[in-house]
């Protein structure tokens, strides 16, 4: 264990022990009072700074801290303890495949929230969060929501002034609730322009209904747990894959993930849409995963599982090839009336074009697209009169190598359509590997 890591763990242990001392002085209500307090919390769901709410939140936190204090150093059994805590059992199951987040739990970085907004027989509870300077994962539970499979919910993230956070975030559309009427999921937030707020409001809004119901949950964010833990690791290496130069500039290691800064050489002859099977492998052969679809354009930040608390001796960046197209084959021209296509890669064929209502449907086949991880899509679409169009829907059938592209209001297009390839499923096999330094 490095001196820096040891110093951090000692500091974290002191902070948690101090909190434990504070919580030890609290009087925990008996069962009858506990039920009364819970009822009060439900009645005060819209009063975000209710003292009663935060008393209960503190009591719940006390139970967490009692467990956390004895498990500051990595404990393989700690995740199973968290699963047994009320309101937390779904959290571990959601992140079992993310080794970095699991270790963040082992290192006491999961913040219990347990704040609910309830009305009209339905409720939303933010159960807990894990956050650092780069990422926040918000775990929430829905209960009593009607027709989850027929509609959806939009989510807003607001600061204490009610302004939307300048962040990117993702979440899944709710699925039908389980037999007990509970739906559990998470929101994955990336911070690029700001740090996590000290107070966060999560707003869930019904989609497609008027008036649309809203559930608002507000809670404080403890940023001190991961303060100063960011590690910058210079890399400054260039690799050549299928004749294309890719610059790996630096790695930034956080408790929740590793961010690898990749840049495509502007003089490359191909436009790269993605890197196949990208992963980091340590000296023990463990693979740290990523979502390579995050790489596009001139390059970007690539997110991997975090190995912050494992201190690997060696890391190797590996991949099996590229998804790319020659830059002089990016623009194609289509005659919808004759289904003729000009330009584009030789593997791209237009099967047919049909009009459905106001939309134009284009169906393509793509040869040699086995094991493709992305489909076909276009940008900069316009007709011969200069009118522009957008894509309404795309589909990809990997078993038959066919793609379906729906152009919104495309039935009104005049003459030929020109469009630029935005993503392409053709895969170039060209295995590569480079070593990444692990010492900042």
Short mmCIF file of C-alpha atoms in Angstrom, two decimals:
data_model
loop_
_atom_site.label_atom_id
_atom_site.label_comp_id
_atom_site.label_asym_id
_atom_site.label_seq_id
_atom_site.Cartn_x
_atom_site.Cartn_y
_atom_site.Cartn_z
CA UNK A 1 0.00 0.00 0.00
CA UNK A 2 1.39 3.41 -0.99
CA UNK A 3 2.03 6.07 1.65
CA UNK A 4 -0.55 8.30 -0.09
CA UNK A 5 -3.24 5.62 0.08
CA UNK A 6 -2.39 4.82 3.69
CA UNK A 7 -2.58 8.50 4.61
CA UNK A 8 -5.95 8.80 2.86
CA UNK A 9 -7.40 5.75 4.63
CA UNK A 10 -6.22 7.01 8.01
CA UNK A 11 -7.83 10.40 7.37
CA UNK A 12 -11.05 8.73 6.22
CA UNK A 13 -11.10 6.51 9.28
CA UNK A 14 -10.70 9.55 11.56
CA UNK A 15 -13.60 11.36 9.84
CA UNK A 16 -15.90 8.35 10.11
CA UNK A 17 -14.96 7.69 13.72
CA UNK A 18 -15.80 11.31 14.50
CA UNK A 19 -19.20 10.87 12.87
CA UNK A 20 -19.76 7.65 14.77
CA UNK A 21 -19.12 9.50 18.04
CA UNK A 22 -21.73 12.10 17.08
CA UNK A 23 -24.29 9.44 16.19
CA UNK A 24 -23.61 7.49 19.39
CA UNK A 25 -24.91 10.48 21.32
CA UNK A 26 -28.27 10.34 19.51
CA UNK A 27 -31.30 8.78 21.17
CA UNK A 28 -32.90 6.27 18.85
CA UNK A 29 -36.73 6.23 19.10
CA UNK A 30 -38.59 3.10 20.11
CA UNK A 31 -40.85 1.31 17.65
CA UNK A 32 -43.96 3.44 18.32
CA UNK A 33 -42.09 6.73 17.96
CA UNK A 34 -40.29 5.39 14.91
CA UNK A 35 -43.60 4.73 13.15
CA UNK A 36 -44.83 8.22 14.04
CA UNK A 37 -41.70 9.78 12.64
CA UNK A 38 -42.02 7.76 9.43
CA UNK A 39 -45.60 8.99 9.03
CA UNK A 40 -44.41 12.54 9.57
CA UNK A 41 -41.82 12.13 6.88
CA UNK A 42 -44.43 11.02 4.38
CA UNK A 43 -46.70 13.95 5.23
CA UNK A 44 -43.81 16.40 4.88
CA UNK A 45 -42.58 15.01 1.56
CA UNK A 46 -42.60 18.40 -0.13
CA UNK A 47 -40.90 20.24 2.72
CA UNK A 48 -37.35 19.59 1.71
CA UNK A 49 -35.68 20.93 4.83
CA UNK A 50 -37.97 19.35 7.32
CA UNK A 51 -36.08 18.83 10.57
CA UNK A 52 -38.06 15.65 11.16
CA UNK A 53 -36.92 14.19 7.84
CA UNK A 54 -33.28 14.79 8.51
CA UNK A 55 -33.49 13.37 12.04
CA UNK A 56 -34.53 10.09 10.50
CA UNK A 57 -31.91 10.42 7.78
CA UNK A 58 -29.30 10.88 10.48
CA UNK A 59 -30.53 7.87 12.41
CA UNK A 60 -30.30 5.76 9.24
CA UNK A 61 -26.84 7.17 8.61
CA UNK A 62 -25.83 6.20 12.13
CA UNK A 63 -26.56 2.56 11.36
CA UNK A 64 -24.54 2.84 8.16
CA UNK A 65 -21.60 4.50 9.90
CA UNK A 66 -21.50 1.81 12.59
CA UNK A 67 -21.00 -0.76 9.84
CA UNK A 68 -18.74 1.43 7.71
CA UNK A 69 -16.33 2.27 10.53
CA UNK A 70 -15.29 -1.32 10.93
CA UNK A 71 -14.93 -1.82 7.17
CA UNK A 72 -12.84 1.13 6.00
CA UNK A 73 -10.25 -1.17 4.53
CA UNK A 74 -11.44 -3.35 1.68
CA UNK A 75 -13.65 -6.12 2.97
CA UNK A 76 -14.89 -8.77 0.49
CA UNK A 77 -17.91 -9.43 2.71
CA UNK A 78 -18.94 -5.78 3.08
CA UNK A 79 -21.24 -5.69 0.04
CA UNK A 80 -23.32 -8.50 1.50
CA UNK A 81 -23.81 -6.43 4.69
CA UNK A 82 -25.04 -3.46 2.64
CA UNK A 83 -27.59 -5.67 0.88
CA UNK A 84 -29.17 -6.45 4.25
CA UNK A 85 -29.71 -2.79 5.20
CA UNK A 86 -33.27 -1.48 4.65
CA UNK A 87 -33.60 0.35 1.33
CA UNK A 88 -30.12 -0.65 0.18
CA UNK A 89 -30.56 -4.24 -0.99
CA UNK A 90 -31.17 -3.20 -4.61
CA UNK A 91 -28.09 -1.01 -4.84
CA UNK A 92 -25.46 -3.73 -4.77
CA UNK A 93 -27.33 -5.87 -7.31
CA UNK A 94 -27.36 -2.92 -9.74
CA UNK A 95 -23.58 -2.46 -9.72
CA UNK A 96 -22.27 -6.01 -9.27
CA UNK A 97 -20.76 -5.86 -12.76
CA UNK A 98 -18.85 -2.63 -12.01
CA UNK A 99 -15.80 -3.60 -9.95
CA UNK A 100 -14.89 0.04 -9.33
CA UNK A 101 -18.24 0.96 -7.77
CA UNK A 102 -18.24 -2.22 -5.69
CA UNK A 103 -14.86 -1.24 -4.26
CA UNK A 104 -16.18 2.28 -3.62
CA UNK A 105 -18.84 0.66 -1.41
CA UNK A 106 -16.13 -1.36 0.31
CA UNK A 107 -14.33 1.93 0.99
CA UNK A 108 -17.37 3.51 2.70
CA UNK A 109 -18.14 5.95 -0.12
CA UNK A 110 -21.84 5.08 -0.46
CA UNK A 111 -23.91 7.92 1.03
CA UNK A 112 -27.26 6.84 2.41
CA UNK A 113 -30.02 9.34 1.46
CA UNK A 114 -33.42 7.71 2.10
CA UNK A 115 -35.51 10.79 1.18
CA UNK A 116 -39.00 10.30 -0.28
CA UNK A 117 -41.63 12.34 -2.09
CA UNK A 118 -45.05 10.71 -1.97
CA UNK A 119 -48.41 11.79 -3.34
CA UNK A 120 -51.39 10.40 -5.24
CA UNK A 121 -50.60 6.92 -3.99
CA UNK A 122 -47.15 6.84 -5.57
CA UNK A 123 -43.70 7.63 -4.25
CA UNK A 124 -40.11 8.14 -5.36
CA UNK A 125 -37.23 7.58 -2.94
CA UNK A 126 -33.59 8.41 -3.53
CA UNK A 127 -31.93 5.60 -1.57
CA UNK A 128 -28.30 6.61 -1.84
CA UNK A 129 -25.51 8.05 -3.96
CA UNK A 130 -21.85 7.46 -4.78
CA UNK A 131 -20.02 10.55 -6.02
CA UNK A 132 -16.65 12.10 -6.71
CA UNK A 133 -15.48 14.99 -8.90
CA UNK A 134 -16.14 13.10 -12.14
CA UNK A 135 -19.25 11.00 -11.59
CA UNK A 136 -22.32 10.54 -9.42
CA UNK A 137 -24.51 7.45 -9.36
CA UNK A 138 -27.97 8.06 -7.88
CA UNK A 139 -29.96 5.01 -6.75
CA UNK A 140 -33.73 5.43 -6.57
CA UNK A 141 -36.90 3.44 -5.96
CA UNK A 142 -40.40 3.96 -7.39
CA UNK A 143 -43.49 2.58 -5.65
CA UNK A 144 -47.12 2.60 -6.71
CA UNK A 145 -46.46 4.11 -10.15
CA UNK A 146 -49.22 3.25 -12.64
CA UNK A 147 -48.61 1.88 -16.14
CA UNK A 148 -44.81 2.11 -16.05
CA UNK A 149 -44.67 0.07 -19.26
CA UNK A 150 -47.03 2.41 -21.17
CA UNK A 151 -45.36 5.73 -20.52
CA UNK A 152 -42.14 7.13 -19.24
CA UNK A 153 -40.58 9.65 -16.95
CA UNK A 154 -38.29 12.57 -17.66
CA UNK A 155 -35.70 13.48 -15.05
CA UNK A 156 -34.22 16.88 -14.18
CA UNK A 157 -31.26 17.50 -11.88
CA UNK A 158 -31.37 20.90 -10.16
CA UNK A 159 -29.03 22.85 -7.89
CA UNK A 160 -30.15 24.66 -4.73
CA UNK A 161 -31.27 27.65 -6.82
CA UNK A 162 -33.52 25.47 -8.95
CA UNK A 163 -31.25 25.71 -12.01
CA UNK A 164 -30.51 22.67 -14.16
CA UNK A 165 -27.05 21.26 -13.57
CA UNK A 166 -24.61 21.53 -16.52
CA UNK A 167 -24.11 17.77 -16.62
CA UNK A 168 -24.65 14.78 -18.87
CA UNK A 169 -26.65 11.92 -17.34
CA UNK A 170 -28.33 8.71 -18.40
CA UNK A 171 -31.12 6.51 -17.05
CA UNK A 172 -33.33 3.71 -18.28
CA UNK A 173 -37.03 3.99 -19.05
CA UNK A 174 -38.93 2.38 -16.18
CA UNK A 175 -40.05 -1.18 -16.71
CA UNK A 176 -43.19 -2.72 -15.19
CA UNK A 177 -42.80 -2.90 -11.45
CA UNK A 178 -42.16 -6.17 -9.70
CA UNK A 179 -44.88 -8.15 -7.95
CA UNK A 180 -44.47 -6.02 -4.83
CA UNK A 181 -44.98 -2.84 -6.88
CA UNK A 182 -41.38 -1.64 -6.52
CA UNK A 183 -39.13 -0.49 -9.36
CA UNK A 184 -35.43 0.17 -8.67
CA UNK A 185 -32.91 1.86 -10.93
CA UNK A 186 -30.07 4.38 -11.06
CA UNK A 187 -29.10 7.67 -12.72
CA UNK A 188 -25.50 7.92 -13.97
CA UNK A 189 -24.22 11.52 -13.95
CA UNK A 190 -21.00 12.89 -15.51
CA UNK A 191 -19.50 16.17 -14.34
CA UNK A 192 -17.57 17.99 -17.06
CA UNK A 193 -18.19 21.68 -16.33
CA UNK A 194 -18.69 21.71 -12.59
CA UNK A 195 -18.26 19.82 -9.33
CA UNK A 196 -21.12 17.96 -7.64
CA UNK A 197 -23.51 20.42 -5.95
CA UNK A 198 -23.68 20.66 -2.18
CA UNK A 199 -27.45 20.18 -2.45
CA UNK A 200 -29.22 18.30 -5.22
CA UNK A 201 -32.86 18.06 -6.29
CA UNK A 202 -33.96 15.18 -8.50
CA UNK A 203 -37.25 15.77 -10.32
CA UNK A 204 -39.22 12.89 -11.84
CA UNK A 205 -41.89 14.04 -14.34
CA UNK A 206 -44.58 11.96 -16.00
CA UNK A 207 -44.22 12.04 -19.76
CA UNK A 208 -47.12 12.48 -22.17
CA UNK A 209 -49.78 13.44 -19.62
CA UNK A 210 -51.44 16.77 -18.87
CA UNK A 211 -51.07 17.90 -16.20
CA UNK A 212 -47.98 15.76 -15.63
CA UNK A 213 -47.32 14.74 -12.05
CA UNK A 214 -43.94 15.51 -10.52
CA UNK A 215 -41.97 14.01 -7.67
CA UNK A 216 -39.14 16.12 -6.23
CA UNK A 217 -36.49 14.80 -3.88
CA UNK A 218 -33.91 17.16 -2.34
CA UNK A 219 -30.91 16.09 -0.28
CA UNK A 220 -27.41 17.29 0.70
CA UNK A 221 -24.29 15.91 -0.98
CA UNK A 222 -21.19 15.19 1.10
CA UNK A 223 -18.27 16.05 -1.16
CA UNK A 224 -15.65 15.64 1.56
CA UNK A 225 -15.54 11.83 1.31
CA UNK A 226 -13.62 11.96 -1.98
CA UNK A 227 -12.01 15.39 -1.77
CA UNK A 228 -8.43 15.38 -3.08
CA UNK A 229 -8.63 11.81 -4.40
CA UNK A 230 -8.28 12.68 -8.11
CA UNK A 231 -5.05 11.27 -9.63
CA UNK A 232 -3.68 12.45 -12.99
CA UNK A 233 -1.48 9.90 -14.81
CA UNK A 234 0.40 11.23 -17.88
CA UNK A 235 0.52 8.74 -20.76
CA UNK A 236 1.51 10.63 -23.93
CA UNK A 237 1.71 7.62 -26.22
CA UNK A 238 0.64 7.16 -29.84
CA UNK A 239 -0.53 3.86 -31.30
CA UNK A 240 -1.19 3.00 -34.94
CA UNK A 241 -4.22 0.80 -35.68
CA UNK A 242 -4.94 -0.16 -39.30
CA UNK A 243 -2.76 2.77 -40.39
CA UNK A 244 -4.67 5.26 -38.21
CA UNK A 245 -2.85 7.18 -35.48
CA UNK A 246 -4.53 7.37 -32.05
CA UNK A 247 -3.02 9.54 -29.32
CA UNK A 248 -3.49 8.46 -25.70
CA UNK A 249 -2.84 11.66 -23.76
CA UNK A 250 -3.52 10.97 -20.08
CA UNK A 251 -5.51 8.93 -17.61
CA UNK A 252 -7.39 10.49 -14.71
CA UNK A 253 -8.22 8.09 -11.90
CA UNK A 254 -11.20 8.67 -9.59
CA UNK A 255 -12.83 6.35 -7.04
CA UNK A 256 -15.82 5.78 -9.38
CA UNK A 257 -13.99 5.43 -12.72
CA UNK A 258 -10.85 5.92 -14.78
CA UNK A 259 -11.08 8.51 -17.56
CA UNK A 260 -8.72 7.95 -20.50
CA UNK A 261 -8.19 10.94 -22.81
CA UNK A 262 -7.96 9.72 -26.42
CA UNK A 263 -7.50 11.84 -29.56
CA UNK A 264 -7.63 10.76 -33.21
CA UNK A 265 -4.96 12.25 -35.46
CA UNK A 266 -6.62 14.82 -37.80
CA UNK A 267 -4.44 13.54 -40.65
CA UNK A 268 -5.94 10.04 -40.49
CA UNK A 269 -7.41 8.78 -43.77
CA UNK A 270 -10.41 7.20 -42.00
CA UNK A 271 -13.08 8.55 -39.72
CA UNK A 272 -13.12 6.37 -36.62
CA UNK A 273 -16.54 5.66 -35.09
CA UNK A 274 -15.40 3.38 -32.31
CA UNK A 275 -12.73 1.01 -31.00
CA UNK A 276 -13.63 -2.67 -30.66
CA UNK A 277 -13.31 -4.57 -27.38
CA UNK A 278 -11.43 -1.77 -25.62
CA UNK A 279 -10.34 -2.72 -22.11
CA UNK A 280 -7.61 -2.27 -19.53
CA UNK A 281 -5.96 -5.45 -18.25
CA UNK A 282 -3.87 -5.59 -15.07
CA UNK A 283 -0.97 -7.89 -14.20
CA UNK A 284 -3.40 -10.49 -12.83
CA UNK A 285 -5.31 -10.68 -16.09
CA UNK A 286 -8.35 -8.83 -14.72
CA UNK A 287 -10.14 -6.80 -17.39
CA UNK A 288 -11.52 -3.34 -16.54
CA UNK A 289 -14.38 -2.61 -18.89
CA UNK A 290 -15.50 0.44 -20.82
CA UNK A 291 -18.26 1.57 -23.14
CA UNK A 292 -16.30 2.16 -26.35
CA UNK A 293 -19.33 3.78 -27.96
CA UNK A 294 -18.34 6.93 -26.07
CA UNK A 295 -15.47 7.45 -28.54
CA UNK A 296 -16.36 9.36 -31.70
CA UNK A 297 -15.42 12.32 -33.83
CA UNK A 298 -11.88 13.51 -33.14
CA UNK A 299 -11.76 11.41 -29.95
CA UNK A 300 -12.97 11.98 -26.43
CA UNK A 301 -12.86 10.80 -22.87
CA UNK A 302 -13.26 7.04 -22.45
CA UNK A 303 -14.69 5.78 -19.17
CA UNK A 304 -13.39 2.59 -17.55
CA UNK A 305 -14.19 0.83 -14.31
CA UNK A 306 -12.04 2.26 -11.54
CA UNK A 307 -9.11 0.35 -10.07
CA UNK A 308 -8.44 3.16 -7.57
CA UNK A 309 -8.32 0.91 -4.51
CA UNK A 310 -6.43 -2.03 -6.02
CA UNK A 311 -3.15 -0.28 -7.01
CA UNK A 312 -2.26 -2.50 -10.00
CA UNK A 313 1.41 -2.94 -10.82
CA UNK A 314 0.77 -2.90 -14.56
CA UNK A 315 -2.03 -1.87 -16.93
CA UNK A 316 -2.29 -2.69 -20.62
CA UNK A 317 -4.75 -0.99 -22.99
CA UNK A 318 -6.05 -3.60 -25.43
CA UNK A 319 -8.46 -3.63 -28.35
CA UNK A 320 -9.32 -5.84 -31.31
CA UNK A 321 -9.81 -3.22 -34.01
CA UNK A 322 -11.85 -0.27 -35.24
CA UNK A 323 -15.18 0.74 -36.67
CA UNK A 324 -14.13 3.23 -39.35
CA UNK A 325 -14.82 4.47 -42.89
CA UNK A 326 -12.51 6.20 -45.40
CA UNK A 327 -13.10 9.94 -45.18
CA UNK A 328 -13.71 10.19 -48.95
CA UNK A 329 -16.56 7.64 -48.60
CA UNK A 330 -18.51 9.40 -45.86
CA UNK A 331 -21.01 11.29 -48.07
CA UNK A 332 -23.61 9.36 -50.07
CA UNK A 333 -26.38 10.38 -52.45
CA UNK A 334 -29.69 8.50 -52.68
CA UNK A 335 -32.47 8.68 -55.25
CA UNK A 336 -35.57 7.59 -53.26
CA UNK A 337 -37.62 7.01 -56.40
CA UNK A 338 -35.23 4.47 -57.91
CA UNK A 339 -33.48 3.29 -54.72
CA UNK A 340 -30.13 4.05 -56.30
CA UNK A 341 -27.14 4.97 -54.16
CA UNK A 342 -23.93 6.76 -55.10
CA UNK A 343 -20.82 7.01 -52.98
CA UNK A 344 -20.21 5.40 -49.63
CA UNK A 345 -18.30 2.22 -48.74
CA UNK A 346 -18.51 -0.67 -51.20
CA UNK A 347 -20.07 -2.82 -48.44
CA UNK A 348 -23.12 -0.50 -48.20
CA UNK A 349 -26.15 -1.39 -50.36
CA UNK A 350 -29.58 0.30 -50.47
CA UNK A 351 -32.25 -2.41 -50.49
CA UNK A 352 -35.33 -0.22 -50.82
CA UNK A 353 -36.90 3.12 -49.95
CA UNK A 354 -40.58 3.44 -48.99
CA UNK A 355 -42.87 6.22 -47.81
CA UNK A 356 -44.82 5.69 -44.60
CA UNK A 357 -47.06 8.65 -43.82
CA UNK A 358 -44.81 11.71 -43.75
CA UNK A 359 -41.65 9.69 -43.19
CA UNK A 360 -39.19 8.10 -45.60
CA UNK A 361 -37.88 4.64 -44.68
CA UNK A 362 -34.52 3.52 -46.06
CA UNK A 363 -33.39 -0.09 -45.73
CA UNK A 364 -29.74 -1.03 -46.20
CA UNK A 365 -27.56 -4.12 -46.14
CA UNK A 366 -23.94 -4.04 -44.99
CA UNK A 367 -21.54 -6.82 -45.85
CA UNK A 368 -18.91 -8.11 -43.42
CA UNK A 369 -20.53 -6.58 -40.33
CA UNK A 370 -20.18 -9.61 -38.07
CA UNK A 371 -20.04 -8.81 -34.36
CA UNK A 372 -20.78 -5.14 -35.01
CA UNK A 373 -21.34 -3.17 -31.80
CA UNK A 374 -23.06 -0.19 -33.44
CA UNK A 375 -25.54 0.37 -36.25
CA UNK A 376 -25.86 2.69 -39.23
CA UNK A 377 -26.84 6.32 -38.88
CA UNK A 378 -26.48 9.58 -40.81
CA UNK A 379 -26.17 13.31 -40.25
CA UNK A 380 -26.29 16.47 -42.43
CA UNK A 381 -29.25 15.18 -44.47
CA UNK A 382 -30.65 17.48 -47.18
CA UNK A 383 -32.49 17.24 -50.50
CA UNK A 384 -31.69 18.83 -53.86
CA UNK A 385 -33.52 22.05 -52.83
CA UNK A 386 -31.40 22.46 -49.70
CA UNK A 387 -34.15 21.47 -47.24
CA UNK A 388 -32.73 19.68 -44.20
CA UNK A 389 -34.09 16.56 -42.49
CA UNK A 390 -33.51 14.63 -39.29
CA UNK A 391 -33.51 10.96 -38.46
CA UNK A 392 -36.50 9.83 -36.44
CA UNK A 393 -35.49 6.21 -35.84
CA UNK A 394 -32.69 3.75 -36.62
CA UNK A 395 -32.62 -0.03 -36.36
CA UNK A 396 -29.93 -2.67 -36.82
CA UNK A 397 -30.39 -6.43 -37.33
CA UNK A 398 -26.97 -7.98 -36.70
CA UNK A 399 -28.09 -11.48 -37.67
CA UNK A 400 -28.76 -10.44 -41.29
CA UNK A 401 -26.54 -7.33 -41.44
CA UNK A 402 -29.44 -5.03 -42.31
CA UNK A 403 -30.17 -1.49 -41.15
CA UNK A 404 -33.37 0.56 -41.15
CA UNK A 405 -33.29 4.36 -41.12
CA UNK A 406 -36.46 6.46 -40.75
CA UNK A 407 -36.12 10.07 -41.95
CA UNK A 408 -38.63 12.38 -40.31
CA UNK A 409 -40.85 14.15 -42.89
CA UNK A 410 -38.63 12.61 -45.58
CA UNK A 411 -41.63 12.01 -47.87
CA UNK A 412 -41.50 15.71 -48.73
CA UNK A 413 -37.89 15.55 -49.97
CA UNK A 414 -37.29 16.84 -53.51
CA UNK A 415 -34.86 15.01 -55.76
CA UNK A 416 -31.85 13.19 -54.38
CA UNK A 417 -30.93 13.09 -50.71
CA UNK A 418 -27.33 13.64 -49.67
CA UNK A 419 -26.22 12.50 -46.22
CA UNK A 420 -23.06 11.93 -44.22
CA UNK A 421 -22.35 8.68 -42.40
CA UNK A 422 -22.47 9.28 -38.63
CA UNK A 423 -21.95 5.70 -37.44
CA UNK A 424 -21.14 2.52 -39.32
CA UNK A 425 -21.17 -1.14 -38.24
CA UNK A 426 -18.31 -2.32 -40.48
CA UNK A 427 -15.55 -3.74 -38.30
CA UNK A 428 -11.82 -3.61 -39.06
CA UNK A 429 -9.92 -6.33 -37.22
CA UNK A 430 -6.53 -5.01 -36.10
CA UNK A 431 -5.56 -6.11 -32.56
CA UNK A 432 -3.38 -3.74 -30.54
CA UNK A 433 -2.04 -3.18 -27.03
CA UNK A 434 0.02 -0.52 -25.26
CA UNK A 435 1.13 -0.24 -21.65
CA UNK A 436 -0.35 2.48 -19.46
CA UNK A 437 1.70 3.77 -16.51
CA UNK A 438 0.03 3.32 -13.14
CA UNK A 439 2.05 5.77 -11.05
CA UNK A 440 0.85 9.40 -11.21
#
